[in-house]
Coordinates of C-alpha atoms in Angstrom, one line a residue:
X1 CA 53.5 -78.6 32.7
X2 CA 51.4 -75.4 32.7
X3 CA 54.5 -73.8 33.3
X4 CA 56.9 -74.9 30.7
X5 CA 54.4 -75.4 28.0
X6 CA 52.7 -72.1 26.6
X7 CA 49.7 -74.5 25.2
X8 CA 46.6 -72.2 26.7
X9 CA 48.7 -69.4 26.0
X10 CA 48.3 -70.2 22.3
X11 CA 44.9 -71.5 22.3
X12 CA 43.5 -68.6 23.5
X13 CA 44.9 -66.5 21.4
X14 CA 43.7 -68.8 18.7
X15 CA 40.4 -68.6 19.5
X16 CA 40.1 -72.0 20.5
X17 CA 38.6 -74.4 23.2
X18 CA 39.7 -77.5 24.7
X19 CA 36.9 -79.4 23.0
X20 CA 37.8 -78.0 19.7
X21 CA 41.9 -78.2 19.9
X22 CA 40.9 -81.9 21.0
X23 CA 38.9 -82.5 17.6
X24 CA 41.7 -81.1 16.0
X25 CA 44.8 -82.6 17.3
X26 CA 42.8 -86.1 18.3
X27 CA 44.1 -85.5 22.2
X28 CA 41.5 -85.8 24.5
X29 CA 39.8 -82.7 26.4
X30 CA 40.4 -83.7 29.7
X31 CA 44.6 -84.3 28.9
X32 CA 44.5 -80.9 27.1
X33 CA 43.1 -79.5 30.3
X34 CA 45.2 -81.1 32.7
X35 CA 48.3 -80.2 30.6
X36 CA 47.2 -76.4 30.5
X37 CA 45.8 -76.5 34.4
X38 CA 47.5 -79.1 36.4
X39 CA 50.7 -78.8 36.0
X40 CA 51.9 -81.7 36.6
X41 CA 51.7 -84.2 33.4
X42 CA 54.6 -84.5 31.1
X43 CA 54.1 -85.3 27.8
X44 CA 55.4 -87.4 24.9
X45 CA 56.3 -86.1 22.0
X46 CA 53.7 -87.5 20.1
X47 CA 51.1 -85.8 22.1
X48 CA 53.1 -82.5 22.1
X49 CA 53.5 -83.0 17.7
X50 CA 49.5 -83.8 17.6
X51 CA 49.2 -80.3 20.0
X52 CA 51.2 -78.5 17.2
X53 CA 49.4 -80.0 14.6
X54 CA 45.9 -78.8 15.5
X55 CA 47.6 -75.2 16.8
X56 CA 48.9 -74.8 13.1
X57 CA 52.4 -74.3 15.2
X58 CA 55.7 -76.1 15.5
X59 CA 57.1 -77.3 18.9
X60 CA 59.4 -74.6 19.0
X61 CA 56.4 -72.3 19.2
X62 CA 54.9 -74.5 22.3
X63 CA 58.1 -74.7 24.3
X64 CA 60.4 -72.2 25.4
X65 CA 63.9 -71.9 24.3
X66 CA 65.5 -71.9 27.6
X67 CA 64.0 -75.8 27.6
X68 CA 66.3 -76.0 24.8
X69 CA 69.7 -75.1 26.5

């Protein structure tokens, strides 16, 4: 999922670590990390709206367009 979601991307620029995105958004560190790292995890929208939440950011900002299309 690294790849499709821009999720560290975002947090970084934020300012923000996985521990405190997690206290945010209520999604545990170790999910946010394998989301930004492994690659490999796909998930729901529910996790991807609590992601947004804590980002201050809409889904639109998280996943690319061409997902869209």
């Amino acid at each position: 999922m690294s790849d499709i979601l821009r999720l560290k991307q975002i947090r970084k620029k934020r300012g923000l670590t996985t521990k405190r995105l997690s206290d945010m958004s209520g999604i545990s560190r170790s999910y946010i990390s394998q989301l930004e790292n492994d690659g490999n995890d796909n998930p729901t929208l529910i996790v991807i709206c609590a992601l947004c939440r804590g980002l201050g950011i809409t889904p639109n900002d998280l996943i690319p367009e061409q997902l869209y299309k």
